[in-house]
Tab-separated table of N, CA and C in Angstrom:
chain	number	residue	atom	x	y	z
S	1	UNK	N	72.718	110.863	100.168
S	1	UNK	CA	73.096	111.129	101.540
S	1	UNK	C	73.515	109.825	102.206
S	2	UNK	N	74.649	109.821	102.830
S	2	UNK	CA	75.196	108.626	103.472
S	2	UNK	C	74.678	108.498	104.902
S	3	UNK	N	74.600	107.251	105.374
S	3	UNK	CA	74.244	106.992	106.771
S	3	UNK	C	75.451	107.150	107.685
S	4	UNK	N	76.623	107.354	107.103
S	4	UNK	CA	77.861	107.409	107.871
S	4	UNK	C	78.161	108.819	108.368
S	5	UNK	N	78.828	108.873	109.510
S	5	UNK	CA	79.332	110.142	110.040
S	5	UNK	C	80.757	110.292	109.550
S	6	UNK	N	81.042	111.435	108.944
S	6	UNK	CA	82.367	111.658	108.365
S	6	UNK	C	83.157	112.656	109.201
S	7	UNK	N	84.438	112.355	109.381
S	7	UNK	CA	85.334	113.219	110.146
S	7	UNK	C	86.499	113.587	109.247
S	8	UNK	N	86.685	114.885	109.050
S	8	UNK	CA	87.792	115.353	108.214
S	8	UNK	C	89.022	115.568	109.085
S	9	UNK	N	90.102	114.895	108.722
S	9	UNK	CA	91.349	115.004	109.455
S	9	UNK	C	92.336	115.827	108.638
S	10	UNK	N	93.045	116.691	109.323
S	10	UNK	CA	94.013	117.574	108.685
S	10	UNK	C	95.295	117.526	109.491
S	11	UNK	N	96.427	117.464	108.808
S	11	UNK	CA	97.721	117.418	109.474
S	11	UNK	C	98.678	118.371	108.781
S	12	UNK	N	98.889	119.527	109.379
S	12	UNK	CA	99.906	120.479	108.934
S	12	UNK	C	100.904	120.561	110.081
S	13	UNK	N	102.002	119.839	109.948
S	13	UNK	CA	102.942	119.654	111.046
S	13	UNK	C	103.236	120.948	111.798
S	14	UNK	N	103.068	120.854	113.123
S	14	UNK	CA	103.329	121.944	114.062
S	14	UNK	C	102.401	123.143	113.880
S	15	UNK	N	101.336	122.989	113.095
S	15	UNK	CA	100.364	124.082	112.901
S	15	UNK	C	98.946	123.622	113.229
S	16	UNK	N	98.481	122.597	112.538
S	16	UNK	CA	97.134	122.070	112.758
S	16	UNK	C	97.216	120.552	112.714
S	17	UNK	N	96.709	119.930	113.760
S	17	UNK	CA	96.724	118.474	113.815
S	17	UNK	C	95.365	118.004	114.326
S	18	UNK	N	94.590	117.381	113.467
S	18	UNK	CA	93.305	116.781	113.826
S	18	UNK	C	93.467	115.277	113.670
S	19	UNK	N	93.181	114.524	114.729
S	19	UNK	CA	93.342	113.084	114.620
S	19	UNK	C	92.289	112.355	115.445
S	20	UNK	N	92.121	111.080	115.127
S	20	UNK	CA	91.229	110.198	115.865
S	20	UNK	C	92.083	109.426	116.858
S	21	UNK	N	91.753	109.526	118.144
S	21	UNK	CA	92.515	108.787	119.159
S	21	UNK	C	92.017	107.353	119.284
S	22	UNK	N	90.695	107.157	119.193
S	22	UNK	CA	90.159	105.803	119.137
S	22	UNK	C	88.865	105.817	118.351
S	23	UNK	N	88.464	104.650	117.911
S	23	UNK	CA	87.257	104.491	117.110
S	23	UNK	C	87.571	103.611	115.918
S	24	UNK	N	86.505	103.076	115.318
S	24	UNK	CA	86.683	102.141	114.212
S	24	UNK	C	86.009	102.686	112.957
S	25	UNK	N	86.806	103.291	112.114
S	25	UNK	CA	86.289	103.819	110.852
S	25	UNK	C	85.993	102.660	109.903
S	26	UNK	N	84.939	102.806	109.125
S	26	UNK	CA	84.591	101.773	108.146
S	26	UNK	C	85.011	102.178	106.739
S	27	UNK	N	85.309	103.449	106.567
S	27	UNK	CA	85.794	103.944	105.266
S	27	UNK	C	86.847	105.014	105.501
S	28	UNK	N	87.775	105.107	104.564
S	28	UNK	CA	88.774	106.172	104.584
S	28	UNK	C	88.916	106.711	103.171
S	29	UNK	N	88.821	108.021	103.046
S	29	UNK	CA	89.019	108.685	101.763
S	29	UNK	C	90.211	109.620	101.901
S	30	UNK	N	91.239	109.382	101.107
S	30	UNK	CA	92.418	110.247	101.138
S	30	UNK	C	92.217	111.357	100.114
S	31	UNK	N	92.224	112.580	100.611
S	31	UNK	CA	92.029	113.736	99.736
S	31	UNK	C	93.365	114.169	99.155
S	32	UNK	N	94.356	114.322	99.997
S	32	UNK	CA	95.728	114.615	99.580
S	32	UNK	C	96.641	114.169	100.722
S	33	UNK	N	97.919	114.512	100.644
S	33	UNK	CA	98.843	113.982	101.647
S	33	UNK	C	98.619	114.562	103.043
S	34	UNK	N	97.829	115.609	103.145
S	34	UNK	CA	97.576	116.226	104.451
S	34	UNK	C	96.146	116.056	104.956
S	35	UNK	N	95.245	115.639	104.079
S	35	UNK	CA	93.830	115.555	104.462
S	35	UNK	C	93.239	114.206	104.082
S	36	UNK	N	92.379	113.717	104.988
S	36	UNK	CA	91.636	112.500	104.706
S	36	UNK	C	90.322	112.551	105.465
S	37	UNK	N	89.403	111.720	105.063
S	37	UNK	CA	88.099	111.656	105.710
S	37	UNK	C	87.868	110.227	106.177
S	38	UNK	N	87.535	110.087	107.464
S	38	UNK	CA	87.176	108.796	108.034
S	38	UNK	C	85.678	108.772	108.249
S	39	UNK	N	85.060	107.627	108.002
S	39	UNK	CA	83.611	107.482	108.150
S	39	UNK	C	83.302	106.423	109.200
S	40	UNK	N	82.280	106.716	110.021
S	40	UNK	CA	81.883	105.854	111.132
S	40	UNK	C	80.406	105.494	111.009
S	41	UNK	N	80.070	104.264	111.382
S	41	UNK	CA	78.686	103.801	111.323
S	41	UNK	C	77.887	104.377	112.496
S	42	UNK	N	76.565	104.487	112.336
S	42	UNK	CA	75.727	104.970	113.435
S	42	UNK	C	75.925	104.109	114.686
S	43	UNK	N	76.018	104.772	115.819
S	43	UNK	CA	76.199	104.083	117.092
S	43	UNK	C	77.645	103.909	117.504
S	44	UNK	N	78.574	104.052	116.556
S	44	UNK	CA	79.977	103.878	116.922
S	44	UNK	C	80.487	105.131	117.643
S	45	UNK	N	81.451	104.905	118.523
S	45	UNK	CA	82.008	105.981	119.344
S	45	UNK	C	83.457	106.202	118.945
S	46	UNK	N	83.826	107.474	118.844
S	46	UNK	CA	85.203	107.813	118.494
S	46	UNK	C	85.641	109.055	119.261
S	47	UNK	N	86.955	109.172	119.444
S	47	UNK	CA	87.557	110.341	120.092
S	47	UNK	C	88.263	111.160	119.020
S	48	UNK	N	87.895	112.424	118.926
S	48	UNK	CA	88.425	113.340	117.924
S	48	UNK	C	89.199	114.444	118.640
S	49	UNK	N	90.494	114.542	118.332
S	49	UNK	CA	91.361	115.517	118.971
S	49	UNK	C	91.737	116.578	117.946
S	50	UNK	N	91.628	117.839	118.382
S	50	UNK	CA	92.035	118.964	117.516
S	50	UNK	C	93.048	119.811	118.261
S	51	UNK	N	94.118	120.117	117.561
S	51	UNK	CA	95.184	120.928	118.125
S	51	UNK	C	95.641	121.898	117.055
S	52	UNK	N	95.878	123.140	117.439
S	52	UNK	CA	96.386	124.140	116.492
S	52	UNK	C	97.341	125.079	117.225
S	53	UNK	N	98.321	125.571	116.495
S	53	UNK	CA	99.313	126.476	117.067
S	53	UNK	C	99.579	127.624	116.110
S	54	UNK	N	100.051	128.702	116.675
S	54	UNK	CA	100.506	129.846	115.890
S	54	UNK	C	101.997	130.005	116.160
S	55	UNK	N	102.565	131.101	115.699
S	55	UNK	CA	103.984	131.357	115.955
S	55	UNK	C	104.262	131.574	117.439
S	56	UNK	N	103.207	131.819	118.209
S	56	UNK	CA	103.372	132.128	119.630
S	56	UNK	C	102.987	130.970	120.544
S	57	UNK	N	102.636	129.819	119.980
S	57	UNK	CA	102.308	128.649	120.796
S	57	UNK	C	100.936	128.082	120.480
S	58	UNK	N	100.485	127.177	121.329
S	58	UNK	CA	99.207	126.491	121.130
S	58	UNK	C	98.043	127.471	121.249
S	59	UNK	N	97.126	127.390	120.302
S	59	UNK	CA	95.927	128.227	120.349
S	59	UNK	C	94.659	127.403	120.557
S	60	UNK	N	94.695	126.106	120.220
S	60	UNK	CA	93.540	125.237	120.414
S	60	UNK	C	94.013	123.853	120.832
S	61	UNK	N	93.458	123.353	121.914
S	61	UNK	CA	93.592	121.944	122.311
S	61	UNK	C	92.185	121.526	122.688
S	62	UNK	N	91.638	120.588	121.948
S	62	UNK	CA	90.246	120.214	122.175
S	62	UNK	C	90.058	118.732	121.918
S	63	UNK	N	89.191	118.108	122.708
S	63	UNK	CA	88.834	116.716	122.472
S	63	UNK	C	87.329	116.582	122.553
S	64	UNK	N	86.791	115.842	121.596
S	64	UNK	CA	85.380	115.482	121.593
S	64	UNK	C	85.290	113.973	121.492
S	65	UNK	N	84.513	113.359	122.367
S	65	UNK	CA	84.179	111.947	122.221
S	65	UNK	C	82.733	111.933	121.764
S	66	UNK	N	82.521	111.340	120.591
S	66	UNK	CA	81.257	111.465	119.882
S	66	UNK	C	80.709	110.084	119.542
S	67	UNK	N	79.385	109.956	119.648
S	67	UNK	CA	78.713	108.750	119.149
S	67	UNK	C	78.058	109.150	117.832
S	68	UNK	N	78.389	108.430	116.766
S	68	UNK	CA	77.808	108.693	115.447
S	68	UNK	C	76.300	108.412	115.510
S	69	UNK	N	75.530	109.240	114.834
S	69	UNK	CA	74.071	109.115	114.869
S	69	UNK	C	73.542	108.537	113.563
S	70	UNK	N	72.352	107.956	113.659
S	70	UNK	CA	71.663	107.437	112.483
S	70	UNK	C	70.889	108.573	111.825
S	71	UNK	N	70.577	108.440	110.543
S	71	UNK	CA	69.780	109.477	109.879
S	71	UNK	C	68.466	109.700	110.627
S	72	UNK	N	68.107	110.958	110.793
S	72	UNK	CA	66.869	111.314	111.476
S	72	UNK	C	67.030	111.529	112.972
S	73	UNK	N	68.146	111.096	113.543
S	73	UNK	CA	68.385	111.329	114.966
S	73	UNK	C	68.902	112.743	115.167
S	74	UNK	N	68.622	113.290	116.344
S	74	UNK	CA	69.164	114.591	116.689
S	74	UNK	C	70.663	114.502	116.896
S	75	UNK	N	71.346	115.611	116.702
S	75	UNK	CA	72.792	115.616	116.888
S	75	UNK	C	73.270	117.020	117.217
S	76	UNK	N	74.480	117.084	117.719
S	76	UNK	CA	75.160	118.342	117.991
S	76	UNK	C	76.225	118.526	116.923
S	77	UNK	N	76.366	119.730	116.423
S	77	UNK	CA	77.406	119.958	115.429
S	77	UNK	C	78.765	120.021	116.113
S	78	UNK	N	79.751	119.496	115.413
S	78	UNK	CA	81.141	119.479	115.867
S	78	UNK	C	81.969	119.869	114.653
S	79	UNK	N	82.886	120.830	114.787
S	79	UNK	CA	83.710	121.194	113.639
S	79	UNK	C	84.411	119.973	113.045
S	80	UNK	N	84.404	119.892	111.731
S	80	UNK	CA	85.044	118.832	110.947
S	80	UNK	C	84.308	117.497	111.004
S	81	UNK	N	83.146	117.437	111.664
S	81	UNK	CA	82.356	116.209	111.763
S	81	UNK	C	81.026	116.446	111.073
S	82	UNK	N	80.717	115.617	110.054
S	82	UNK	CA	79.467	115.765	109.298
S	82	UNK	C	78.615	114.525	109.464
S	83	UNK	N	77.382	114.628	109.850
S	83	UNK	CA	76.664	115.870	110.110
S	83	UNK	C	76.926	116.414	111.510
S	84	UNK	N	77.417	115.602	112.394
S	84	UNK	CA	77.627	115.923	113.804
S	84	UNK	C	77.437	114.619	114.549
S	85	UNK	N	77.129	114.665	115.815
S	85	UNK	CA	76.901	113.442	116.564
S	85	UNK	C	76.423	113.736	117.962
S	86	UNK	N	76.247	112.679	118.714
S	86	UNK	CA	75.902	112.818	120.127
S	86	UNK	C	77.212	113.019	120.871
S	87	UNK	N	77.395	114.188	121.425
S	87	UNK	CA	78.646	114.504	122.106
S	87	UNK	C	78.595	113.945	123.527
S	88	UNK	N	79.500	113.018	123.808
S	88	UNK	CA	79.587	112.409	125.128
S	88	UNK	C	80.567	113.160	126.013
S	89	UNK	N	81.571	113.761	125.395
S	89	UNK	CA	82.585	114.523	126.116
S	89	UNK	C	83.073	115.621	125.193
S	90	UNK	N	83.200	116.811	125.729
S	90	UNK	CA	83.753	117.945	124.971
S	90	UNK	C	84.550	118.784	125.944
S	91	UNK	N	85.862	118.766	125.776
S	91	UNK	CA	86.735	119.520	126.668
S	91	UNK	C	87.766	120.292	125.871
S	92	UNK	N	88.154	121.435	126.413
S	92	UNK	CA	89.165	122.270	125.773
S	92	UNK	C	90.259	122.584	126.788
S	93	UNK	N	91.442	122.836	126.277
S	93	UNK	CA	92.599	123.147	127.115
S	93	UNK	C	93.464	121.907	127.273
S	94	UNK	N	94.758	122.075	127.078
S	94	UNK	CA	95.641	120.923	127.074
S	94	UNK	C	95.600	120.114	128.372
S	95	UNK	N	95.565	120.718	129.566
S	95	UNK	CA	95.534	119.889	130.781
S	95	UNK	C	94.332	118.935	130.811
S	96	UNK	N	93.170	119.390	130.379
S	96	UNK	CA	91.984	118.531	130.363
S	96	UNK	C	92.088	117.476	129.262
S	97	UNK	N	92.551	117.886	128.087
S	97	UNK	CA	92.714	116.928	126.983
S	97	UNK	C	93.712	115.849	127.403
S	98	UNK	N	94.792	116.248	128.010
S	98	UNK	CA	95.801	115.289	128.466
S	98	UNK	C	95.222	114.337	129.516
S	99	UNK	N	94.374	114.863	130.405
S	99	UNK	CA	93.739	114.010	131.422
S	99	UNK	C	92.858	112.949	130.761
S	100	UNK	N	92.152	113.322	129.696
S	100	UNK	CA	91.317	112.343	128.984
S	100	UNK	C	92.204	111.329	128.266
S	101	UNK	N	93.275	111.773	127.644
S	101	UNK	CA	94.191	110.847	126.980
S	101	UNK	C	94.754	109.836	127.981
S	102	UNK	N	95.038	110.278	129.192
S	102	UNK	CA	95.519	109.359	130.224
S	102	UNK	C	94.431	108.354	130.607
S	103	UNK	N	93.174	108.796	130.672
S	103	UNK	CA	92.053	107.888	130.963
S	103	UNK	C	91.943	106.832	129.859
S	104	UNK	N	92.088	107.260	128.626
S	104	UNK	CA	92.024	106.325	127.497
S	104	UNK	C	93.140	105.291	127.615
S	105	UNK	N	94.343	105.749	127.935
S	105	UNK	CA	95.474	104.826	128.106
S	105	UNK	C	95.192	103.803	129.203
S	106	UNK	N	94.575	104.242	130.289
S	106	UNK	CA	94.262	103.324	131.401
S	106	UNK	C	93.242	102.271	130.981
S	107	UNK	N	92.264	102.684	130.198
S	107	UNK	CA	91.250	101.735	129.719
S	107	UNK	C	91.911	100.705	128.805
S	108	UNK	N	92.768	101.169	127.909
S	108	UNK	CA	93.478	100.244	127.018
S	108	UNK	C	94.378	99.295	127.810
S	109	UNK	N	94.970	99.778	128.897
S	109	UNK	CA	95.827	98.924	129.733
S	109	UNK	C	95.027	97.781	130.366
S	110	UNK	N	93.711	97.956	130.508
S	110	UNK	CA	92.842	96.890	131.026
S	110	UNK	C	92.490	95.875	129.940
S	111	UNK	N	92.923	96.145	128.700
S	111	UNK	CA	92.579	95.272	127.581
S	111	UNK	C	91.198	95.568	127.016
S	112	UNK	N	90.685	96.764	127.289
S	112	UNK	CA	89.359	97.179	126.822
S	112	UNK	C	89.527	98.221	125.735
S	113	UNK	N	88.789	98.058	124.660
S	113	UNK	CA	88.775	99.046	123.582
S	113	UNK	C	87.971	100.258	124.060
S	114	UNK	N	88.566	101.453	124.109
S	114	UNK	CA	87.837	102.635	124.583
S	114	UNK	C	86.562	102.928	123.770
S	115	UNK	N	86.529	102.508	122.524
S	115	UNK	CA	85.334	102.712	121.698
S	115	UNK	C	84.185	101.836	122.168
S	116	UNK	N	84.490	100.805	122.954
S	116	UNK	CA	83.472	99.897	123.488
S	116	UNK	C	83.121	100.200	124.942
S	117	UNK	N	83.782	101.196	125.526
S	117	UNK	CA	83.499	101.565	126.921
S	117	UNK	C	82.093	102.164	127.013
S	118	UNK	N	81.545	102.122	128.217
S	118	UNK	CA	80.196	102.643	128.445
S	118	UNK	C	80.137	104.127	128.094
S	119	UNK	N	79.187	104.533	127.246
S	119	UNK	CA	79.068	105.948	126.890
S	119	UNK	C	78.885	106.854	128.111
S	120	UNK	N	78.169	106.366	129.126
S	120	UNK	CA	77.973	107.210	130.307
S	120	UNK	C	79.275	107.446	131.069
S	121	UNK	N	80.278	106.595	130.859
S	121	UNK	CA	81.573	106.851	131.488
S	121	UNK	C	82.196	108.111	130.893
S	122	UNK	N	82.098	108.279	129.583
S	122	UNK	CA	82.679	109.471	128.956
S	122	UNK	C	81.943	110.727	129.419
S	123	UNK	N	80.638	110.623	129.648
S	123	UNK	CA	79.888	111.757	130.179
S	123	UNK	C	80.349	112.064	131.605
S	124	UNK	N	80.591	111.025	132.390
S	124	UNK	CA	81.104	111.188	133.746
S	124	UNK	C	82.462	111.917	133.716
S	125	UNK	N	83.359	111.480	132.838
S	125	UNK	CA	84.676	112.116	132.730
S	125	UNK	C	84.519	113.586	132.349
S	126	UNK	N	83.641	113.866	131.384
S	126	UNK	CA	83.388	115.254	130.979
S	126	UNK	C	82.937	116.088	132.177
S	127	UNK	N	81.937	115.571	132.904
S	127	UNK	CA	81.385	116.332	134.034
S	127	UNK	C	82.419	116.571	135.121
S	128	UNK	N	83.172	115.550	135.480
S	128	UNK	CA	84.163	115.691	136.548
S	128	UNK	C	85.277	116.659	136.154
S	129	UNK	N	85.816	116.497	134.950
S	129	UNK	CA	86.918	117.384	134.546
S	129	UNK	C	86.433	118.815	134.352
S	130	UNK	N	85.196	118.989	133.889
S	130	UNK	CA	84.633	120.338	133.748
S	130	UNK	C	84.517	121.028	135.106
S	131	UNK	N	84.287	120.229	136.149
S	131	UNK	CA	84.154	120.763	137.507
S	131	UNK	C	85.492	120.759	138.261
S	132	UNK	N	86.583	120.515	137.540
S	132	UNK	CA	87.926	120.464	138.127
S	132	UNK	C	88.012	119.394	139.220
S	133	UNK	N	87.349	118.280	138.970
S	133	UNK	CA	87.364	117.154	139.898
S	133	UNK	C	88.020	115.966	139.199
S	134	UNK	N	88.310	114.917	139.930
S	134	UNK	CA	88.970	113.743	139.375
S	134	UNK	C	87.920	112.676	139.050
S	135	UNK	N	87.875	112.215	137.796
S	135	UNK	CA	86.918	111.162	137.437
S	135	UNK	C	87.282	109.832	138.093
S	136	UNK	N	86.260	109.010	138.311
S	136	UNK	CA	86.505	107.645	138.782
S	136	UNK	C	87.132	106.850	137.642
S	137	UNK	N	87.913	105.845	137.995
S	137	UNK	CA	88.513	104.986	136.985
S	137	UNK	C	87.463	104.064	136.371
S	138	UNK	N	87.667	103.730	135.125
S	138	UNK	CA	86.845	102.720	134.461
S	138	UNK	C	87.426	101.375	134.858
S	139	UNK	N	86.575	100.434	135.227
S	139	UNK	CA	87.044	99.134	135.701
S	139	UNK	C	86.480	98.017	134.832
S	140	UNK	N	87.060	96.850	134.970
S	140	UNK	CA	86.525	95.682	134.256
S	140	UNK	C	85.095	95.392	134.704
S	141	UNK	N	84.827	95.551	136.001
S	141	UNK	CA	83.478	95.326	136.522
S	141	UNK	C	82.465	96.282	135.913
S	142	UNK	N	82.841	97.549	135.820
S	142	UNK	CA	81.946	98.530	135.201
S	142	UNK	C	81.719	98.179	133.730
S	143	UNK	N	82.785	97.724	133.073
S	143	UNK	CA	82.665	97.370	131.663
S	143	UNK	C	81.745	96.160	131.486
S	144	UNK	N	81.884	95.156	132.349
S	144	UNK	CA	81.002	93.988	132.266
S	144	UNK	C	79.550	94.384	132.489
S	145	UNK	N	79.308	95.286	133.444
S	145	UNK	CA	77.943	95.760	133.693
S	145	UNK	C	77.387	96.455	132.448
S	146	UNK	N	78.222	97.256	131.778
S	146	UNK	CA	77.800	97.934	130.563
S	146	UNK	C	77.469	96.923	129.461
S	147	UNK	N	78.306	95.911	129.291
S	147	UNK	CA	78.061	94.907	128.256
S	147	UNK	C	76.750	94.168	128.511
S	148	UNK	N	76.463	93.834	129.772
S	148	UNK	CA	75.188	93.179	130.107
S	148	UNK	C	74.010	94.112	129.845
S	149	UNK	N	74.133	95.340	130.267
S	149	UNK	CA	73.069	96.334	130.049
S	149	UNK	C	72.801	96.515	128.560
S	150	UNK	N	73.858	96.602	127.779
S	150	UNK	CA	73.721	96.792	126.320
S	150	UNK	C	73.058	95.582	125.675
S	151	UNK	N	73.437	94.375	126.104
S	151	UNK	CA	72.884	93.162	125.530
S	151	UNK	C	71.381	93.065	125.790
S	152	UNK	N	70.947	93.435	126.999
S	152	UNK	CA	69.529	93.311	127.338
S	152	UNK	C	68.702	94.479	126.812
S	153	UNK	N	69.335	95.552	126.407
S	153	UNK	CA	68.596	96.715	125.875
S	153	UNK	C	68.169	96.503	124.432
S	154	UNK	N	68.756	95.539	123.763
S	154	UNK	CA	68.459	95.339	122.336
S	154	UNK	C	67.202	94.607	122.125
């Protein structure tokens, strides 16, 4: 049994597209030209996007931002993620997924890696978008506060 969290990615053009928007995989296993598995260390955060369509249009648009868990920790199951993880954000529907993608772009524009952003920020985004409200922006100041908090928590 591995300590790593594995995410299976599938790409069937214009039918099923599962991809990682951000995160730092430590291993990659290529199964075939359409499937691969990325592995993440415990504590790492990644954004997993799932999209699927039929002949009549989009049937699934979903984003999960997940923190990989260590063996023995509790976790929530997520399709295509083994064993699962701590779900920081889980949203469905293209307008909400697109809103999160825009938040990620804004964080990157600040020169901050979204995988290093405060986990509670992703929970905030989940809560606000679930309530049809606008999340607060992530700022450099908030990020510095998170880095200090993380350093002293160890």
